[in-house]
XYZ file of C-alpha atoms in Angstrom:
502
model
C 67.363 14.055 2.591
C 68.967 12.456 5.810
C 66.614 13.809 8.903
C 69.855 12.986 10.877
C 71.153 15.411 13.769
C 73.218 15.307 16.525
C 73.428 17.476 19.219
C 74.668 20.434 20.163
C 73.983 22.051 16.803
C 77.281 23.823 16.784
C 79.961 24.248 13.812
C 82.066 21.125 15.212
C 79.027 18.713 14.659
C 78.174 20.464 11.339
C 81.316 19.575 10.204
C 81.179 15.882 11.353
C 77.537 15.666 9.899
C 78.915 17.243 6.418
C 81.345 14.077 6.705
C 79.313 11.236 7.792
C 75.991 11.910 6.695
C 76.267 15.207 4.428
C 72.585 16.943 4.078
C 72.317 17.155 0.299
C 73.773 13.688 -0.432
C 72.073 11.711 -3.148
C 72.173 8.352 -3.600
C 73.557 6.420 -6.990
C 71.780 4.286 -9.144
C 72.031 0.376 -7.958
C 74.562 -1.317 -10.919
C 73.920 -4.537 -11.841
C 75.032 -6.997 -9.457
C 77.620 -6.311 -6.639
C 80.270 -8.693 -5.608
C 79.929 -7.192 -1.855
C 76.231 -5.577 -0.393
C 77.563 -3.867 3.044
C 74.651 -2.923 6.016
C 76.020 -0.853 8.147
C 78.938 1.903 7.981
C 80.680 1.149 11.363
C 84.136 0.021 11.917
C 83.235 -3.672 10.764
C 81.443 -2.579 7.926
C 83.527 0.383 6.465
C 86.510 -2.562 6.613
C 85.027 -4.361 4.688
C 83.557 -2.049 1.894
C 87.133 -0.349 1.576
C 89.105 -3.897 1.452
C 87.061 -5.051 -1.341
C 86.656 -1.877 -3.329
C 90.595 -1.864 -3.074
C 90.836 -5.484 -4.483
C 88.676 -4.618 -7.058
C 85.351 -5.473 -6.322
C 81.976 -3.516 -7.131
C 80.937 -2.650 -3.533
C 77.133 -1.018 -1.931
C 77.640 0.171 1.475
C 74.250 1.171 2.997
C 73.745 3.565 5.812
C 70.631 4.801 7.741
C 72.525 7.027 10.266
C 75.596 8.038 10.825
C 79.044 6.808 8.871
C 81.433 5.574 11.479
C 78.857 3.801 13.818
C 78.939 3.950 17.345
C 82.578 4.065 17.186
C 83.209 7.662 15.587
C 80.056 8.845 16.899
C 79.095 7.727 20.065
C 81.831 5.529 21.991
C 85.749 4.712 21.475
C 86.382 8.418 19.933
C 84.058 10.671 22.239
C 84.550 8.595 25.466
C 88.802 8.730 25.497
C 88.617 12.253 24.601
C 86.307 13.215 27.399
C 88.417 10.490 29.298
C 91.921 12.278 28.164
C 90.151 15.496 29.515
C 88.805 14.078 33.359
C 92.301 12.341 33.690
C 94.131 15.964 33.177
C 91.865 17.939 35.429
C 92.446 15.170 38.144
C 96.153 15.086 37.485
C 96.186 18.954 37.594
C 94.707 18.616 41.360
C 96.241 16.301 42.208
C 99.459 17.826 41.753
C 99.253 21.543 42.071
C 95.698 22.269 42.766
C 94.294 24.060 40.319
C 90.857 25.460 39.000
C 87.866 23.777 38.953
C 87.354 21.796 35.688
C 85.579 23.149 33.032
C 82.529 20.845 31.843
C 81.706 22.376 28.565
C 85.410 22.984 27.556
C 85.682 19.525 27.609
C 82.668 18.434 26.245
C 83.098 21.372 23.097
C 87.033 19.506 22.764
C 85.565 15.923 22.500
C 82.995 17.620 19.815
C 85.962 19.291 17.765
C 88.140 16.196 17.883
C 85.488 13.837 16.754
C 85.035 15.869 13.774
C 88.292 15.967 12.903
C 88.956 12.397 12.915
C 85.273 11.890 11.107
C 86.986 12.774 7.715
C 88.332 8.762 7.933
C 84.826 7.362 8.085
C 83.525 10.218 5.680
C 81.130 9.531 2.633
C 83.206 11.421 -0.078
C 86.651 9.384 0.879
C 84.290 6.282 0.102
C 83.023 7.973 -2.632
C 86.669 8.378 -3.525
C 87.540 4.713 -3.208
C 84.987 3.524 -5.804
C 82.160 2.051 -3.062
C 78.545 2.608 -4.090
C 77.230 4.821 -0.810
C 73.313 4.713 -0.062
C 72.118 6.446 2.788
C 69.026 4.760 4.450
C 67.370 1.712 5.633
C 68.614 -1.140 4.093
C 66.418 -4.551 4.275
C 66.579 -7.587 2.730
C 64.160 -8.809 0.469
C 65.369 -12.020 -0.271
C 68.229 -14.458 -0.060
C 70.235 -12.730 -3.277
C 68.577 -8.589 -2.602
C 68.684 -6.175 -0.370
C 66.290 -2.425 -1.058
C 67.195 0.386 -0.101
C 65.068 3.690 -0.520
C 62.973 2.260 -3.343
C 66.280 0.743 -4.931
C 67.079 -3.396 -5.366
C 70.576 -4.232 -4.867
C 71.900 -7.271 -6.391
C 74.490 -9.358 -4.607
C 76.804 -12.025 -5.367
C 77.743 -11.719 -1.181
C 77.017 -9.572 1.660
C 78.171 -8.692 4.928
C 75.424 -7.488 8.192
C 77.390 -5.137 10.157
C 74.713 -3.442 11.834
C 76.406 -3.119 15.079
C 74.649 -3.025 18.517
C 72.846 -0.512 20.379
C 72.566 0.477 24.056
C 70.315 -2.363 25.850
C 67.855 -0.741 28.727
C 66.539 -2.737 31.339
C 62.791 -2.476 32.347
C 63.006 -0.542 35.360
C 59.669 0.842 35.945
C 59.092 4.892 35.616
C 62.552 4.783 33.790
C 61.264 5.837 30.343
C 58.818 8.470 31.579
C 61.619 10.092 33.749
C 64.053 9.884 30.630
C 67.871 8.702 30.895
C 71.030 9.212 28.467
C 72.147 6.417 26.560
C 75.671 6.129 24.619
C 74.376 7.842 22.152
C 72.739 11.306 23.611
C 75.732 11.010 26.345
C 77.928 13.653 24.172
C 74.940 15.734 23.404
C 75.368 17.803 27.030
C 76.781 20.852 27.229
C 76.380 21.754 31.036
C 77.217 19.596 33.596
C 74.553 17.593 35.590
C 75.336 18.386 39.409
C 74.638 14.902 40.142
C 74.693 11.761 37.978
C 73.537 8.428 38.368
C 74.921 5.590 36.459
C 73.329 2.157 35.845
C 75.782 -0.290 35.139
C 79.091 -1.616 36.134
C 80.636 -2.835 32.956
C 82.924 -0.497 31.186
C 81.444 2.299 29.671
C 79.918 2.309 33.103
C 82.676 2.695 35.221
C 84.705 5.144 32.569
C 81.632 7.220 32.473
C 81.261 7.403 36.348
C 84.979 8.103 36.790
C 85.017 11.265 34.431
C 81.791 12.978 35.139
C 83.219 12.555 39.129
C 86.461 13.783 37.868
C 84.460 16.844 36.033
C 82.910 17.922 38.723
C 79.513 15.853 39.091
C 78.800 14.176 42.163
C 78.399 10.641 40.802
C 76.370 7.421 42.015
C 77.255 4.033 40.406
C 74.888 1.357 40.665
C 75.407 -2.568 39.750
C 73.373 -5.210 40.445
C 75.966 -7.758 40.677
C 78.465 -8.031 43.635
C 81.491 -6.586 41.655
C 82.506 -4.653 39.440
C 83.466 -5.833 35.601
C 82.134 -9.010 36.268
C 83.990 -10.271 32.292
C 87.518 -9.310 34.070
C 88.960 -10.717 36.597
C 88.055 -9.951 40.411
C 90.754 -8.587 41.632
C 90.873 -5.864 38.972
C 87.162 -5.116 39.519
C 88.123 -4.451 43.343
C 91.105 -2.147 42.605
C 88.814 -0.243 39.968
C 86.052 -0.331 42.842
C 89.014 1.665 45.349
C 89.649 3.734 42.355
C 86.180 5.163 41.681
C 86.194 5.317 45.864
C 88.993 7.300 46.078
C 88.111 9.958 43.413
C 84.449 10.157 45.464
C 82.223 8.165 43.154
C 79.397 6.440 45.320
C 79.167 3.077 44.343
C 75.770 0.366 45.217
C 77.161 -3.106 44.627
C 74.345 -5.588 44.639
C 72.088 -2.776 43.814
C 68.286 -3.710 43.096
C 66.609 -0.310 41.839
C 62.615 -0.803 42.531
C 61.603 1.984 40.071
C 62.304 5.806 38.904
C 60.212 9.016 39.097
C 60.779 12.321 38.126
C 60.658 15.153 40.341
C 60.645 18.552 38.862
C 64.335 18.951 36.484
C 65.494 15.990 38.900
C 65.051 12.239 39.535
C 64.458 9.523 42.029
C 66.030 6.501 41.682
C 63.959 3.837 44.585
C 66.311 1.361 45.679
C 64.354 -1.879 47.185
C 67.024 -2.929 50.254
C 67.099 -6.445 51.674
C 65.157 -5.889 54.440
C 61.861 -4.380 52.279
C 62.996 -0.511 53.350
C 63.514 1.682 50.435
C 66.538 3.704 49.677
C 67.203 6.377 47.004
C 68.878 7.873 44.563
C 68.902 11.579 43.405
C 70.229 12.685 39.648
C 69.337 15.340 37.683
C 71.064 12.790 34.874
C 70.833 9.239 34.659
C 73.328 7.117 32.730
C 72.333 3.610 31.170
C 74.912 1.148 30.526
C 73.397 -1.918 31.245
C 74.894 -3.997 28.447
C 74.564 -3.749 24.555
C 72.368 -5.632 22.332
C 72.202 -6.421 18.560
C 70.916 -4.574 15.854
C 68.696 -7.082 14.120
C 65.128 -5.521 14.155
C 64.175 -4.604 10.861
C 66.615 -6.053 8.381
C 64.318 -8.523 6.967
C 66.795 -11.612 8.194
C 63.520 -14.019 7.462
C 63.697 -12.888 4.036
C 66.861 -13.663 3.277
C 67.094 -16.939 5.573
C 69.570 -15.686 8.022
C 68.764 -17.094 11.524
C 70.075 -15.045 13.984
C 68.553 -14.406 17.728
C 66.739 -10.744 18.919
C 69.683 -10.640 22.274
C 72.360 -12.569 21.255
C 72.457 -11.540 17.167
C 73.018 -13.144 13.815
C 73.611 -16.930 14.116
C 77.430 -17.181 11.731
C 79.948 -20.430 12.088
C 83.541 -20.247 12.325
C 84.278 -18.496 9.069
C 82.043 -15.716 10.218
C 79.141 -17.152 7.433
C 75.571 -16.908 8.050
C 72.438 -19.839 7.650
C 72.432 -17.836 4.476
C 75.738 -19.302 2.857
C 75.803 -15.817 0.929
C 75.398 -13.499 3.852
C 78.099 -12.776 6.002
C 78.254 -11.000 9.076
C 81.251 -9.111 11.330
C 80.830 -6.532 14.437
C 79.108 -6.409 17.394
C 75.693 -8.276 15.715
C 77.392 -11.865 15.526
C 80.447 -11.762 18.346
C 80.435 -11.494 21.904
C 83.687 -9.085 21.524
C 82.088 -6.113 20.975
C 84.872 -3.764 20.701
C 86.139 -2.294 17.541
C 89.501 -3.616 16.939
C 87.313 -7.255 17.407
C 84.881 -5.845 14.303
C 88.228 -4.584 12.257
C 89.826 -7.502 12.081
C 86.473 -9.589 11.749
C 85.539 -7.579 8.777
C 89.049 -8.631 7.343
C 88.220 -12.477 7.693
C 85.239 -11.940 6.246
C 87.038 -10.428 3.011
C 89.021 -13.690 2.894
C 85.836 -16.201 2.971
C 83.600 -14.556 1.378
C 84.963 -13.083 -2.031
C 87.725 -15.307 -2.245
C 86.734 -18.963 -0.967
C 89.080 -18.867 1.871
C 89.091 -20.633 5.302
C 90.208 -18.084 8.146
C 88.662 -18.962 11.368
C 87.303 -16.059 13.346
C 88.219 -18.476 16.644
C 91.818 -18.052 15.584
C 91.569 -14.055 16.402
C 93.583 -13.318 19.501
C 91.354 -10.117 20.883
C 92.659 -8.288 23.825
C 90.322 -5.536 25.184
C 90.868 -2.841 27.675
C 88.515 -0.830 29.515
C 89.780 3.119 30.148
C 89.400 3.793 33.726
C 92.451 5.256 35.913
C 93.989 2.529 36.304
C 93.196 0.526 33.155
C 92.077 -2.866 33.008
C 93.275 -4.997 29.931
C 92.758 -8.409 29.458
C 93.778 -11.076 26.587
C 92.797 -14.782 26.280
C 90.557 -17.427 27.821
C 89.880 -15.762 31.715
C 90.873 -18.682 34.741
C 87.633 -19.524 35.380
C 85.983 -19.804 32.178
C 89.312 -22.422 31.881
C 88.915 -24.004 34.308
C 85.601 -24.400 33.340
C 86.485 -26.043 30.253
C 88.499 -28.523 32.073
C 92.050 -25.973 31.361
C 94.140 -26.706 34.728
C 96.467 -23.512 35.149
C 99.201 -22.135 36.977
C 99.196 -18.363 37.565
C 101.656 -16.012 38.198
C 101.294 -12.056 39.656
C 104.073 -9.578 39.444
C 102.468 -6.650 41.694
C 103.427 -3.253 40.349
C 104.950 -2.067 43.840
C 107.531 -4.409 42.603
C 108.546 -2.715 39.371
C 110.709 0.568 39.502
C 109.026 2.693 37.124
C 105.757 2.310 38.536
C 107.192 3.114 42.162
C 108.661 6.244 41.028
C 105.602 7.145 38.899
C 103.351 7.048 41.965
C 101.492 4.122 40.490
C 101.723 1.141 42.653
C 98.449 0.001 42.698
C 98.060 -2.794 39.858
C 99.499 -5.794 38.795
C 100.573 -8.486 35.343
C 99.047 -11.782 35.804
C 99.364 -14.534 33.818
C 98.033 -18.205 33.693
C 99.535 -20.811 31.720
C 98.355 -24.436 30.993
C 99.894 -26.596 33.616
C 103.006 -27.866 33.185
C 103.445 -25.906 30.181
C 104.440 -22.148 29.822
C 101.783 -21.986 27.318
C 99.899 -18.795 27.900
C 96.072 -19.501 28.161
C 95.253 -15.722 29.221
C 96.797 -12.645 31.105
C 95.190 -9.559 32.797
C 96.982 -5.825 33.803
C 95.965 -3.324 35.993
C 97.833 -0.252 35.189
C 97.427 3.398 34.449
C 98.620 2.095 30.504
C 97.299 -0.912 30.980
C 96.039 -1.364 26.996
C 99.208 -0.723 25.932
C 101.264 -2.751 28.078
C 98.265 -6.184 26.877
C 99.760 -6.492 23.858
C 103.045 -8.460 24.460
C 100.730 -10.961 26.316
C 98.628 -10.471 23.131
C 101.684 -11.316 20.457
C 102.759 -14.141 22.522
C 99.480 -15.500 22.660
C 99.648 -15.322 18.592
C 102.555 -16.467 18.016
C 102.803 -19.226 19.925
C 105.860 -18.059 21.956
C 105.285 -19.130 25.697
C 105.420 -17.462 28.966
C 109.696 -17.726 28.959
C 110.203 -16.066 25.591
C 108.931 -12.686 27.590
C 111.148 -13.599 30.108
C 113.679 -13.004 27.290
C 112.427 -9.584 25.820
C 114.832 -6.800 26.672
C 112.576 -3.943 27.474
C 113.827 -0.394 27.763
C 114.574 0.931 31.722
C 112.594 1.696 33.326
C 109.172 1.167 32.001
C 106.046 -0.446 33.698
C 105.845 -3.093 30.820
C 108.836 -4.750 32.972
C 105.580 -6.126 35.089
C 105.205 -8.363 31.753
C 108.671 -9.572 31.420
C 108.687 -10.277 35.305
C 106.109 -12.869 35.329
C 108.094 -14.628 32.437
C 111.333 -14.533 35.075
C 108.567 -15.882 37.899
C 107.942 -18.589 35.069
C 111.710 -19.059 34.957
C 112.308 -19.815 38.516
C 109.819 -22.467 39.100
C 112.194 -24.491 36.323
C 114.896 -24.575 38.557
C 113.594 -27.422 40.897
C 115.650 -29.091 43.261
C 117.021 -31.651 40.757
C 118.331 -28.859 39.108
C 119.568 -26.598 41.772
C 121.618 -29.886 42.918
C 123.246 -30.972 39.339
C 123.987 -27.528 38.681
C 125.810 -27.092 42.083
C 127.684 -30.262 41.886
C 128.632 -28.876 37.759
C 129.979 -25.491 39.701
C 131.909 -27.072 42.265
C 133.475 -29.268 39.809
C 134.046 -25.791 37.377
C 136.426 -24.496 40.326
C 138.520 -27.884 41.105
C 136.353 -29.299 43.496
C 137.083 -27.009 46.499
């Protein structure tokens, strides 16, 4: 029935295709009306199918490829394995030498430990929690109907969580050379001697890193001036030294005129400033130009859900569409299109839309992290989209040179940082560059939530030593610029009187 492969053919993607899109699976016959009509079997999307199949509710989940979206498949899970892998073969050398790394021993790990973890996002566990599973293209036919393989499903709601897909710029000669996308990325098995990368957002840069760290000799282009242009410069920079130091070649700035295949290779034509041509040569070329939304063929006109082709599904605050029945969560509606942003989306979504409650997706505090060595993990409004909205801030670095653990660990290059509204210590938004960077995001994250302020972290008794004493550090720099002059005078004149006067 399905059609659906992924590649290698070997018995560790058998096993994840037996989970998440099993060969011989046949559909069930539509009942009646549903209370929830899911599109899409990613992270948002499986949410929300097993949060209201838990609370009771008759639930359709409809899936034309794989169970587990991009996610499982073809991003967070596959890129931090191959990720763990690079960072052990560089730590290896760095250390004590060692042997060259081993492409395909990598690449066959990431493919074993994706199917493990695949039975969480498998059809018979969804089976198992009561959701109606159809495998295939689901479109709406109306404002109340969605058909899938010949079938009408009823709804009362429903939720688009189609997800995004890989966007590819229209470089001339790129499609006839051919290039890897997210999603044929984890199909190699042998290691492409040299490896061009266009892009310098995250997957970008994580992708460069690894395959440099694996043995490929890597070029990174960007057309922009720096790196990670959503995070803040000064991370961008240290992640630019980073990929230096580990011998990726990076083109900031980088205008690429057009591709062409040469034999089992290609040439990537780089137009410089002065008209003279440079280039580029890859036996494998990376895309990771940006994502866009999956909105082509859902029939959104049919069910009067506006939405736009780059920017997605058009939803307001409660995550509801022009179509007051239609929901949507994930990567097709938000600009935070990272998984732990679709999770907890999907969960608001629950709220509004089967029980006629008011959560506010804008109420979400949504760290996100991108995996290079060091990390780069950000939380709240960034200082210059605040100060764009009129925000004025006050910011305050705590360099990790200055913080034991990371001097001892080796790892001096990074930094906390943390602005707060001025005059305030309300925290507006925070950045670290560290080797655990995404772990170390979410105090800033929590006080962010909760409301706590910059000087309750100066408060947080941390285990010694740690490099999440970078965090409590900027609430002590916080601290100090309390104790003014005014102070520092009253409370020497209340000392001196404490000892007799003398």
């Amino acid at each position: 029935m399905s059609g659906v492969s992924v590649e290698p053919r070997d018995s560790h993607n058998e096993r994840l295709l037996a989970n998440v899109h099993p060969p011989d699976w046949k559909n069930p016959e539509a009942k009646g009306t549903y209370n929830l009509v899911v599109l899409g079997a990613g992270t948002a999307g499986l949410v929300a199918a097993a949060g209201a199949a838990g609370l009771g509710a008759r639930v359709a989940l409809i899936e034309k490829g794989l169970m587990g979206g991009d996610c499982l498949n073809f991003g967070c899970v596959p890129s931090k394995g191959l990720l763990r892998s690079a960072h052990a073969w560089a730590e290896a050398a760095r250390t004590a030498g060692g042997a060259a790394p081993d492409f395909g021993a990598a690449m066959e790990r990431v493919r074993r430990l994706r199917a493990r973890i695949s039975r969480h996002d498998s059809a018979g566990r969804f089976k198992g929690l009561g959701v109606d599973l159809f495998f295939g293209e689901g479109r709406f036919t109306g404002p109340r109907t969605v058909e899938v393989r010949g079938q009408a499903l009823r709804f009362a709601r429903a939720v688009i969580a189609t997800g995004s897909r890989a966007g590819v710029p229209p470089i001339p000669g790129l499609a006839e050379a051919g290039y890897l996308t997210n999603e044929t990325l984890f199909g190699l098995t042998a290691r492409p001697e040299r490896f061009a990368v266009i892009g310098g957002g995250p997957i970008g840069c994580e992708m460069a890193q690894a395959f440099q760290r694996l043995g490929s000799k890597v070029t990174l282009l960007e057309v922009a001036g720096r790196l990670l242009l959503k995070d803040d410069p000064e991370a961008g920079r240290m992640v630019l030294e980073a990929l230096g130091r580990d011998g990726v070649e990076v083109h900031l700035s980088a205008k690429i005129a057009r591709v062409e295949a040469q034999g089992s290779g290609k040439i990537i034509r780089l137009a410089g400033v002065d008209g003279r041509e440079g280039e580029v040569r890859a036996e494998a070329i990376l895309v990771a130009a940006g994502r866009v939304p999956r909105v082509e063929n859902l029939g959104l006109e049919a069910a009067g859900v506006a939405f736009d082709p780059q920017k997605g599904v058009r939803v307001d605050d409660r995550l509801r569409t022009t179509n007051p029945r239609v929901f949507a969560a994930g990567d097709v509606c938000s600009r935070y299109q990272f998984t732990h942003a679709a999770d907890f989306m999907a969960r608001t979504v629950l709220a509004n839309a089967l029980f006629l409650g008011r959560q506010r997706a804008s109420a979400l505090v949504i760290p996100w992290c991108t995996y290079t060595d060091p990390q780069v993990a950000a939380v709240g409004t960034p200082e210059g989209e605040a100060a764009g909205q009129g925000i004025e801030t006050q910011s305050f670095l705590q360099p990790l040179e200055g913080v034991d653990r990371a001097v001892l660990d080796g790892e001096t290059e990074g930094f906390a940082k943390v602005w707060v509204r001025k005059g305030t210590d309300e925290i507006v938004g925070a950045t670290v560059v560290a080797r655990n960077a995404g772990d170390m995001i979410g105090l800033y994250a929590l006080a962010i939530q909760k409301r706590l302020g910059l000087k309750a972290l100066a408060g947080l008794i941390l285990p010694y030593p740690t490099q999440a004493e970078a965090v409590r550090k900027t609430g002590d720099l916080y601290n100090r610029t309390r104790l003014t002059p005014a102070v520092k005078k009253w409370m020497s004149r209340w000392l001196r009187w404490q000892r007799g006067g003398s």
